[in-house]
């Protein structure tokens, strides 16, 4: 394992962690295999690995906010990805074509981007109240729309941005937010993501381009189809 990671390497790691996490949900938990002790242990192990994915994606969002050439285009890409991902997300997680009770993680990232834009616009002014109100609105939207990770996800994105030059504070507040969000040992597992974040070397690395964007909806759809096949075979 290299001492320092490029952004591309971190993205591959996050995609792998996410795949492992979602495979546990779709292939193990939804197919009622958890009555077997060995499968229960495997499921817990996979979910623990998967906890590292979301903090990394929040970190990517903060980095993208800082380095994108056009935040408007960045927001449009996220919105398009969020819309395209909702159908496979709902199928994979709830087995429904559309589930209004849960929106995919990209919507959380999109709202986090809005919160960052609002924060940057007003943080240089003496009156910080507009920034606070704006951030609270995006957090409320995350809760109201029932996006994955909700307001806690927005707070994590903000902490990664605000303490980007202070790794100890970034890790402290990030871990605090994750623990408050999970309220169990799963949150502690998510802390490991900060090992990767703190070893980011500031380099982009080999750009995966569109493949990185399309991996999210594609892997959810593939897992859903595999889950349906396993269900038919099992019964």
Short mmCIF file of C-alpha atoms in Angstrom, two decimals:
data_model
loop_
_atom_site.label_atom_id
_atom_site.label_comp_id
_atom_site.label_asym_id
_atom_site.label_seq_id
_atom_site.Cartn_x
_atom_site.Cartn_y
_atom_site.Cartn_z
CA UNK A 1 0.00 0.00 0.00
CA UNK A 2 1.54 3.36 -1.06
CA UNK A 3 2.35 5.94 1.58
CA UNK A 4 0.45 8.58 -0.38
CA UNK A 5 -2.67 8.21 -2.52
CA UNK A 6 -3.72 10.12 -5.60
CA UNK A 7 -7.33 11.17 -6.05
CA UNK A 8 -7.80 8.47 -8.66
CA UNK A 9 -6.54 5.78 -6.27
CA UNK A 10 -8.86 7.03 -3.53
CA UNK A 11 -11.80 6.95 -5.94
CA UNK A 12 -11.09 3.33 -6.83
CA UNK A 13 -10.88 2.41 -3.16
CA UNK A 14 -14.16 4.20 -2.40
CA UNK A 15 -15.90 2.44 -5.30
CA UNK A 16 -14.69 -0.92 -3.99
CA UNK A 17 -15.85 -0.17 -0.44
CA UNK A 18 -19.24 0.92 -1.77
CA UNK A 19 -19.59 -2.19 -3.91
CA UNK A 20 -18.84 -4.44 -0.93
CA UNK A 21 -21.36 -2.58 1.22
CA UNK A 22 -24.16 -2.68 -1.34
CA UNK A 23 -23.45 -6.32 -2.16
CA UNK A 24 -24.08 -7.15 1.49
CA UNK A 25 -27.40 -5.28 1.47
CA UNK A 26 -28.73 -6.55 -1.85
CA UNK A 27 -27.31 -10.07 -2.07
CA UNK A 28 -27.29 -11.11 1.59
CA UNK A 29 -29.77 -9.14 3.65
CA UNK A 30 -32.56 -8.85 1.08
CA UNK A 31 -32.44 -12.55 0.21
CA UNK A 32 -33.05 -13.76 3.76
CA UNK A 33 -29.78 -15.62 4.14
CA UNK A 34 -29.01 -14.01 7.49
CA UNK A 35 -30.45 -16.90 9.48
CA UNK A 36 -27.10 -18.60 8.96
CA UNK A 37 -24.44 -17.49 11.52
CA UNK A 38 -21.64 -17.60 8.95
CA UNK A 39 -23.59 -15.31 6.62
CA UNK A 40 -24.37 -12.93 9.48
CA UNK A 41 -20.67 -12.58 10.23
CA UNK A 42 -19.91 -12.03 6.55
CA UNK A 43 -22.66 -9.42 6.31
CA UNK A 44 -21.33 -7.48 9.32
CA UNK A 45 -17.78 -7.61 7.95
CA UNK A 46 -18.88 -6.33 4.54
CA UNK A 47 -20.98 -3.54 6.05
CA UNK A 48 -18.04 -2.45 8.22
CA UNK A 49 -15.83 -2.19 5.14
CA UNK A 50 -18.58 -0.31 3.37
CA UNK A 51 -18.72 2.39 6.07
CA UNK A 52 -15.51 3.85 4.67
CA UNK A 53 -17.11 4.76 1.34
CA UNK A 54 -19.34 7.71 2.23
CA UNK A 55 -16.68 9.85 4.02
CA UNK A 56 -14.45 9.40 0.97
CA UNK A 57 -17.20 10.52 -1.40
CA UNK A 58 -17.81 13.56 0.79
CA UNK A 59 -14.10 14.31 0.55
CA UNK A 60 -14.27 14.02 -3.25
CA UNK A 61 -17.16 16.48 -3.26
CA UNK A 62 -15.19 19.00 -1.22
CA UNK A 63 -12.17 18.58 -3.53
CA UNK A 64 -14.35 18.90 -6.61
CA UNK A 65 -15.87 22.08 -5.22
CA UNK A 66 -12.42 23.58 -4.78
CA UNK A 67 -10.95 22.55 -8.13
CA UNK A 68 -13.77 22.38 -10.68
CA UNK A 69 -13.63 24.91 -13.50
CA UNK A 70 -17.39 25.41 -13.44
CA UNK A 71 -19.45 24.76 -10.35
CA UNK A 72 -22.62 25.19 -12.36
CA UNK A 73 -21.60 22.35 -14.67
CA UNK A 74 -20.46 20.32 -11.67
CA UNK A 75 -23.89 20.76 -10.09
CA UNK A 76 -25.61 19.77 -13.35
CA UNK A 77 -23.53 16.60 -13.57
CA UNK A 78 -24.43 15.67 -10.01
CA UNK A 79 -28.13 16.40 -10.61
CA UNK A 80 -28.15 14.25 -13.74
CA UNK A 81 -26.33 11.44 -11.95
CA UNK A 82 -28.72 11.66 -8.99
CA UNK A 83 -31.75 11.38 -11.27
CA UNK A 84 -30.27 8.51 -13.28
CA UNK A 85 -29.30 6.68 -10.09
CA UNK A 86 -32.65 6.91 -8.31
CA UNK A 87 -34.32 4.13 -10.30
CA UNK A 88 -31.57 1.51 -9.71
CA UNK A 89 -31.11 2.75 -6.12
CA UNK A 90 -34.77 2.20 -5.26
CA UNK A 91 -34.83 -1.19 -6.97
CA UNK A 92 -31.69 -2.35 -5.19
CA UNK A 93 -32.56 -1.04 -1.73
CA UNK A 94 -36.35 -1.39 -1.50
CA UNK A 95 -37.28 -3.48 -4.53
CA UNK A 96 -39.56 -0.69 -5.78
CA UNK A 97 -39.37 1.29 -9.01
CA UNK A 98 -39.70 4.45 -6.95
CA UNK A 99 -39.51 4.79 -3.19
CA UNK A 100 -40.27 8.33 -1.92
CA UNK A 101 -39.01 7.33 1.53
CA UNK A 102 -35.35 7.21 0.50
CA UNK A 103 -33.28 9.17 -2.03
CA UNK A 104 -29.84 8.11 -3.19
CA UNK A 105 -26.53 9.43 -1.89
CA UNK A 106 -25.84 11.63 -4.92
CA UNK A 107 -28.73 13.87 -3.86
CA UNK A 108 -26.95 14.31 -0.53
CA UNK A 109 -23.75 15.27 -2.33
CA UNK A 110 -25.68 17.70 -4.55
CA UNK A 111 -27.21 19.42 -1.51
CA UNK A 112 -23.77 19.44 0.10
CA UNK A 113 -22.44 21.26 -2.95
CA UNK A 114 -25.18 23.85 -2.57
CA UNK A 115 -24.28 24.29 1.09
CA UNK A 116 -20.62 24.83 0.16
CA UNK A 117 -21.50 27.41 -2.49
CA UNK A 118 -23.68 29.25 0.02
CA UNK A 119 -20.97 29.09 2.68
CA UNK A 120 -18.25 30.42 0.37
CA UNK A 121 -20.46 33.23 -0.89
CA UNK A 122 -21.09 34.61 2.54
CA UNK A 123 -18.11 33.50 4.66
CA UNK A 124 -16.03 36.55 3.73
CA UNK A 125 -18.72 38.94 4.98
CA UNK A 126 -18.93 40.13 8.55
CA UNK A 127 -22.55 39.06 8.83
CA UNK A 128 -22.39 35.27 8.94
CA UNK A 129 -26.13 34.83 9.52
CA UNK A 130 -27.04 34.39 5.82
CA UNK A 131 -24.46 31.60 5.53
CA UNK A 132 -25.84 29.85 8.58
CA UNK A 133 -29.42 30.16 7.31
CA UNK A 134 -28.42 28.88 3.89
CA UNK A 135 -26.58 25.87 5.28
CA UNK A 136 -29.50 25.07 7.58
CA UNK A 137 -31.84 25.18 4.57
CA UNK A 138 -29.76 22.61 2.73
CA UNK A 139 -29.59 20.42 5.81
CA UNK A 140 -33.35 20.69 6.20
CA UNK A 141 -33.78 19.79 2.54
CA UNK A 142 -31.66 16.67 3.03
CA UNK A 143 -33.86 15.62 5.94
CA UNK A 144 -37.09 16.57 4.20
CA UNK A 145 -36.22 14.73 1.00
CA UNK A 146 -34.91 11.80 3.07
CA UNK A 147 -31.64 11.61 1.21
CA UNK A 148 -29.10 9.00 2.23
CA UNK A 149 -27.25 10.19 5.40
CA UNK A 150 -29.46 13.29 5.57
CA UNK A 151 -28.30 16.39 7.44
CA UNK A 152 -25.36 14.48 8.94
CA UNK A 153 -23.98 14.01 5.45
CA UNK A 154 -24.14 17.76 4.80
CA UNK A 155 -22.33 18.45 8.07
CA UNK A 156 -19.60 15.98 7.15
CA UNK A 157 -19.08 17.66 3.77
CA UNK A 158 -18.85 21.06 5.44
CA UNK A 159 -16.34 19.85 8.02
CA UNK A 160 -14.13 18.34 5.31
CA UNK A 161 -14.16 21.68 3.52
CA UNK A 162 -13.74 24.00 6.50
CA UNK A 163 -10.84 22.03 8.01
CA UNK A 164 -9.19 21.05 4.71
CA UNK A 165 -5.89 22.61 5.82
CA UNK A 166 -6.06 21.26 9.38
CA UNK A 167 -6.08 17.45 9.30
CA UNK A 168 -6.35 16.94 13.10
CA UNK A 169 -9.48 19.11 13.34
CA UNK A 170 -10.85 17.61 10.14
CA UNK A 171 -10.49 14.12 11.56
CA UNK A 172 -11.86 15.07 14.99
CA UNK A 173 -15.03 16.76 13.72
CA UNK A 174 -15.51 14.22 10.95
CA UNK A 175 -15.33 11.31 13.38
CA UNK A 176 -17.64 13.12 15.80
CA UNK A 177 -20.25 13.65 13.08
CA UNK A 178 -20.01 10.03 11.93
CA UNK A 179 -20.37 8.69 15.47
CA UNK A 180 -23.38 10.93 16.09
CA UNK A 181 -24.92 9.77 12.82
CA UNK A 182 -24.44 6.03 13.31
CA UNK A 183 -24.53 5.89 17.12
CA UNK A 184 -22.83 2.48 17.09
CA UNK A 185 -19.61 0.71 16.14
CA UNK A 186 -20.42 1.17 12.45
CA UNK A 187 -19.52 4.83 12.91
CA UNK A 188 -16.16 3.84 14.35
CA UNK A 189 -15.48 1.72 11.25
CA UNK A 190 -16.15 4.80 9.10
CA UNK A 191 -13.31 6.60 10.88
CA UNK A 192 -10.80 4.46 8.98
CA UNK A 193 -11.66 6.52 5.90
CA UNK A 194 -9.67 9.37 7.42
CA UNK A 195 -6.51 7.29 7.13
CA UNK A 196 -6.94 7.45 3.35
CA UNK A 197 -8.03 11.10 3.37
CA UNK A 198 -5.03 12.16 5.48
CA UNK A 199 -2.70 10.35 3.07
CA UNK A 200 -4.01 12.14 -0.02
CA UNK A 201 -1.02 13.48 -1.95
CA UNK A 202 -2.87 16.32 -3.68
CA UNK A 203 -2.42 14.77 -7.13
CA UNK A 204 -5.26 13.86 -9.47
CA UNK A 205 -3.67 10.70 -10.82
CA UNK A 206 -5.04 8.84 -13.82
CA UNK A 207 -8.48 10.27 -14.50
CA UNK A 208 -11.26 7.69 -14.68
CA UNK A 209 -13.64 10.25 -16.15
CA UNK A 210 -17.17 9.18 -16.90
CA UNK A 211 -16.57 5.63 -15.70
CA UNK A 212 -16.37 6.86 -12.11
CA UNK A 213 -19.69 8.68 -12.46
CA UNK A 214 -21.50 5.77 -14.12
CA UNK A 215 -20.23 3.16 -11.68
CA UNK A 216 -22.79 4.19 -9.06
CA UNK A 217 -26.02 3.51 -10.99
CA UNK A 218 -24.47 0.64 -12.98
CA UNK A 219 -23.33 -1.40 -9.98
CA UNK A 220 -26.69 -0.90 -8.23
CA UNK A 221 -28.56 -2.20 -11.27
CA UNK A 222 -26.25 -5.19 -11.65
CA UNK A 223 -26.56 -6.07 -7.96
CA UNK A 224 -30.34 -5.81 -8.17
CA UNK A 225 -30.44 -8.24 -11.11
CA UNK A 226 -28.05 -10.64 -9.35
CA UNK A 227 -30.22 -10.45 -6.25
CA UNK A 228 -33.32 -11.34 -8.25
CA UNK A 229 -31.52 -14.30 -9.81
CA UNK A 230 -30.39 -15.55 -6.39
CA UNK A 231 -33.92 -15.18 -5.06
CA UNK A 232 -35.34 -17.30 -7.89
CA UNK A 233 -32.64 -19.95 -7.48
CA UNK A 234 -33.09 -20.08 -3.73
CA UNK A 235 -36.84 -20.56 -3.89
#
